[in-house]
Tab-separated table of C-alpha atoms in Angstrom:
chain	number	residue	atom	x	y	z
B	1	MET	CA	-6.822	-15.725	0.369
B	2	LEU	CA	-5.226	-13.016	2.848
B	3	PHE	CA	-7.611	-11.019	4.972
B	4	ARG	CA	-10.816	-13.018	3.860
B	5	SER	CA	-9.651	-15.914	6.275
B	6	GLN	CA	-7.517	-16.372	9.370
B	7	GLN	CA	-3.929	-16.607	8.203
B	8	GLU	CA	-2.253	-19.467	9.737
B	9	GLN	CA	1.274	-19.138	8.143
B	10	LYS	CA	3.211	-16.608	5.677
B	11	THR	CA	2.032	-16.494	2.104
B	12	SER	CA	3.126	-15.167	-1.233
B	13	ASP	CA	1.277	-11.839	-0.229
B	14	ASP	CA	3.572	-11.260	2.763
B	15	HIS	CA	5.923	-8.713	0.845
B	16	TYR	CA	6.365	-5.808	3.296
B	17	THR	CA	7.327	-2.000	2.274
B	18	PRO	CA	10.947	-1.130	2.948
B	19	LYS	CA	11.982	1.206	5.743
B	20	TRP	CA	13.287	3.797	3.353
B	21	LEU	CA	10.287	4.481	1.656
B	22	PHE	CA	8.603	5.706	5.010
B	23	ASP	CA	11.923	7.686	5.918
B	24	LYS	CA	11.416	9.351	2.538
B	25	MET	CA	7.771	10.023	3.076
B	26	ASN	CA	8.284	11.398	6.580
B	27	VAL	CA	4.710	11.284	7.549
B	28	GLN	CA	2.437	9.902	10.363
B	29	PHE	CA	-0.587	7.803	9.187
B	30	ASP	CA	-3.550	7.468	11.301
B	31	MET	CA	-3.854	3.624	10.087
B	32	ASP	CA	-2.049	0.921	8.409
B	33	VAL	CA	-5.366	-0.978	7.083
B	34	ALA	CA	-3.357	-3.999	5.581
B	35	SER	CA	-0.449	-4.720	8.396
B	36	PRO	CA	0.623	-8.392	9.135
B	37	PRO	CA	-0.352	-10.035	12.457
B	38	GLU	CA	3.097	-9.473	14.014
B	39	GLY	CA	3.163	-5.981	12.733
B	40	ILE	CA	6.155	-3.829	11.367
B	41	PRO	CA	7.483	-1.410	13.983
B	42	TYR	CA	8.909	0.992	11.561
B	43	ILE	CA	5.600	1.879	9.570
B	44	PRO	CA	4.597	5.114	11.189
B	45	ALA	CA	0.564	4.558	12.064
B	46	LYS	CA	-0.864	5.409	15.195
B	47	ARG	CA	-3.414	2.163	14.301
B	48	TYR	CA	-2.690	-0.969	12.658
B	49	LEU	CA	-5.433	-3.366	11.041
B	50	SER	CA	-3.994	-6.927	10.814
B	51	ILE	CA	-6.120	-9.953	9.420
B	52	LYS	CA	-7.808	-10.033	12.632
B	53	GLU	CA	-9.337	-6.618	12.225
B	54	ASN	CA	-9.788	-7.059	8.625
B	55	GLY	CA	-9.213	-3.776	6.833
B	56	LEU	CA	-11.886	-4.483	4.075
B	57	THR	CA	-14.748	-4.460	6.872
B	58	THR	CA	-13.221	-2.221	9.688
B	59	ASP	CA	-14.103	1.601	9.139
B	60	TRP	CA	-10.923	3.632	8.042
B	61	GLU	CA	-10.198	6.697	9.813
B	62	GLY	CA	-7.870	9.571	8.999
B	63	PHE	CA	-4.880	9.541	6.509
B	64	VAL	CA	-4.432	5.834	5.631
B	65	TRP	CA	-1.431	3.645	4.470
B	66	CYS	CA	-2.145	0.322	2.398
B	67	ASN	CA	0.187	-1.898	0.897
B	68	PRO	CA	-2.576	-4.355	-0.014
B	69	PRO	CA	-2.058	-7.893	-0.680
B	70	TYR	CA	-1.247	-8.416	-4.432
B	71	SER	CA	-3.414	-11.396	-4.781
B	72	ASP	CA	-6.423	-9.718	-4.547
B	73	VAL	CA	-6.047	-5.541	-4.644
B	74	GLU	CA	-9.423	-4.512	-6.176
B	75	PRO	CA	-11.364	-4.857	-3.047
B	76	TRP	CA	-8.559	-2.654	-1.294
B	77	VAL	CA	-8.629	-0.187	-4.155
B	78	ASN	CA	-12.457	0.141	-4.245
B	79	LYS	CA	-12.328	0.747	-0.356
B	80	MET	CA	-9.581	3.518	-0.683
B	81	GLN	CA	-11.666	5.189	-3.468
B	82	SER	CA	-14.587	5.580	-1.373
B	83	HIS	CA	-12.192	6.871	1.732
B	84	ARG	CA	-10.100	9.224	-0.326
B	85	ASN	CA	-7.600	9.829	2.067
B	86	GLY	CA	-4.339	8.039	1.819
B	87	ILE	CA	-1.644	6.369	-0.149
B	88	MET	CA	-1.632	3.060	-1.742
B	89	LEU	CA	1.541	0.954	-2.919
B	90	LEU	CA	0.233	-0.947	-6.092
B	91	PRO	CA	1.739	-3.430	-8.370
B	92	MET	CA	2.036	-2.211	-12.253
B	93	VAL	CA	-0.041	-4.711	-13.842
B	94	LYS	CA	-2.520	-4.742	-16.701
B	95	SER	CA	-6.064	-4.963	-14.951
B	96	PHE	CA	-9.024	-2.847	-14.617
B	97	TRP	CA	-8.841	-1.677	-11.089
B	98	ARG	CA	-5.430	-0.253	-12.154
B	99	LEU	CA	-7.369	1.839	-14.727
B	100	LYS	CA	-9.624	3.069	-12.138
B	101	VAL	CA	-6.647	4.079	-9.957
B	102	TRP	CA	-4.885	5.871	-12.895
B	103	LYS	CA	-8.416	7.824	-13.505
B	104	ASP	CA	-9.629	8.363	-9.761
B	105	ALA	CA	-6.429	8.940	-7.644
B	106	ASP	CA	-5.350	12.463	-6.923
B	107	GLY	CA	-1.948	11.950	-7.781
B	108	ILE	CA	0.172	8.884	-9.034
B	109	CYS	CA	4.193	8.635	-8.248
B	110	GLU	CA	6.866	6.270	-8.788
B	111	PRO	CA	9.839	6.819	-6.339
B	112	ASP	CA	12.779	8.529	-8.139
B	113	GLY	CA	16.056	6.541	-8.966
B	114	VAL	CA	13.864	3.289	-8.329
B	115	ASP	CA	12.807	0.621	-10.937
B	116	ARG	CA	11.425	-1.697	-8.583
B	117	VAL	CA	11.089	-1.506	-4.786
B	118	LYS	CA	13.062	-4.362	-2.958
B	119	PHE	CA	10.280	-5.702	-0.472
B	120	ILE	CA	10.956	-7.391	2.604
B	121	HIS	CA	10.330	-10.944	2.336
B	122	LYS	CA	11.017	-13.641	5.264
B	123	GLY	CA	13.072	-10.755	6.787
B	124	LYS	CA	15.182	-10.085	3.668
B	125	GLU	CA	14.895	-7.422	0.809
B	126	LYS	CA	13.662	-9.245	-2.144
B	127	GLU	CA	13.018	-7.404	-5.529
B	128	ILE	CA	9.585	-7.865	-6.776
B	129	MET	CA	8.943	-9.315	-10.106
B	130	PHE	CA	7.121	-6.189	-11.278
B	131	PRO	CA	7.352	-2.315	-11.073
B	132	THR	CA	5.390	-0.666	-8.430
B	133	PHE	CA	3.702	2.659	-8.214
B	134	LEU	CA	2.200	4.766	-5.308
B	135	ALA	CA	-1.261	6.387	-5.573
B	136	GLY	CA	-2.712	9.115	-3.326
B	137	TRP	CA	-6.017	10.495	-2.294
B	138	GLY	CA	-6.416	13.918	-0.717
B	139	ASP	CA	-4.170	16.920	-0.306
B	140	LYS	CA	-1.777	15.396	2.305
B	141	ALA	CA	-1.267	12.170	-0.026
B	142	ILE	CA	-0.014	14.612	-2.729
B	143	GLU	CA	2.223	16.790	-0.421
B	144	THR	CA	3.888	13.476	0.827
B	145	LEU	CA	4.253	11.892	-2.361
B	146	ASN	CA	6.105	14.917	-3.688
B	147	LYS	CA	8.843	14.093	-1.165
B	148	ILE	CA	9.367	10.675	-3.104
B	149	GLY	CA	9.218	11.642	-6.676
B	150	ARG	CA	7.351	13.460	-9.400
B	151	VAL	CA	3.655	13.036	-8.884
B	152	ARG	CA	1.409	12.936	-12.066
B	153	ILE	CA	-1.681	14.900	-10.920
């Protein structure tokens, strides 16, 4: 399971956020808390937490970006709910944690004109099999999400 043990090879969780989304947000994050070991150079973050640093056990600081492993989203949601300063890219699935996000986040957004985000997988864009949404906590998150689409507050 990603981030609970040392990752030796790529997994089904290795779907990375496309560059265009960061271009639209046009913001600097303090941390990317669920970064792959090799990192992604276009993610605008001052610090990257990979499996080695374990974003679930390392303290989060400042404005956070999180595209968590979709195989186990809930602990990442719980940590963001405690931190309350950042943006998460999450799958639109039926789950208890999604209901918590919809009730707790300061804003929810789907990118304008995009049904499904095409994630980067094995170096190529690949359409994920379910829709996604962005959830934000804090004023900076709401300001940033407004650059992407209509925000439900």
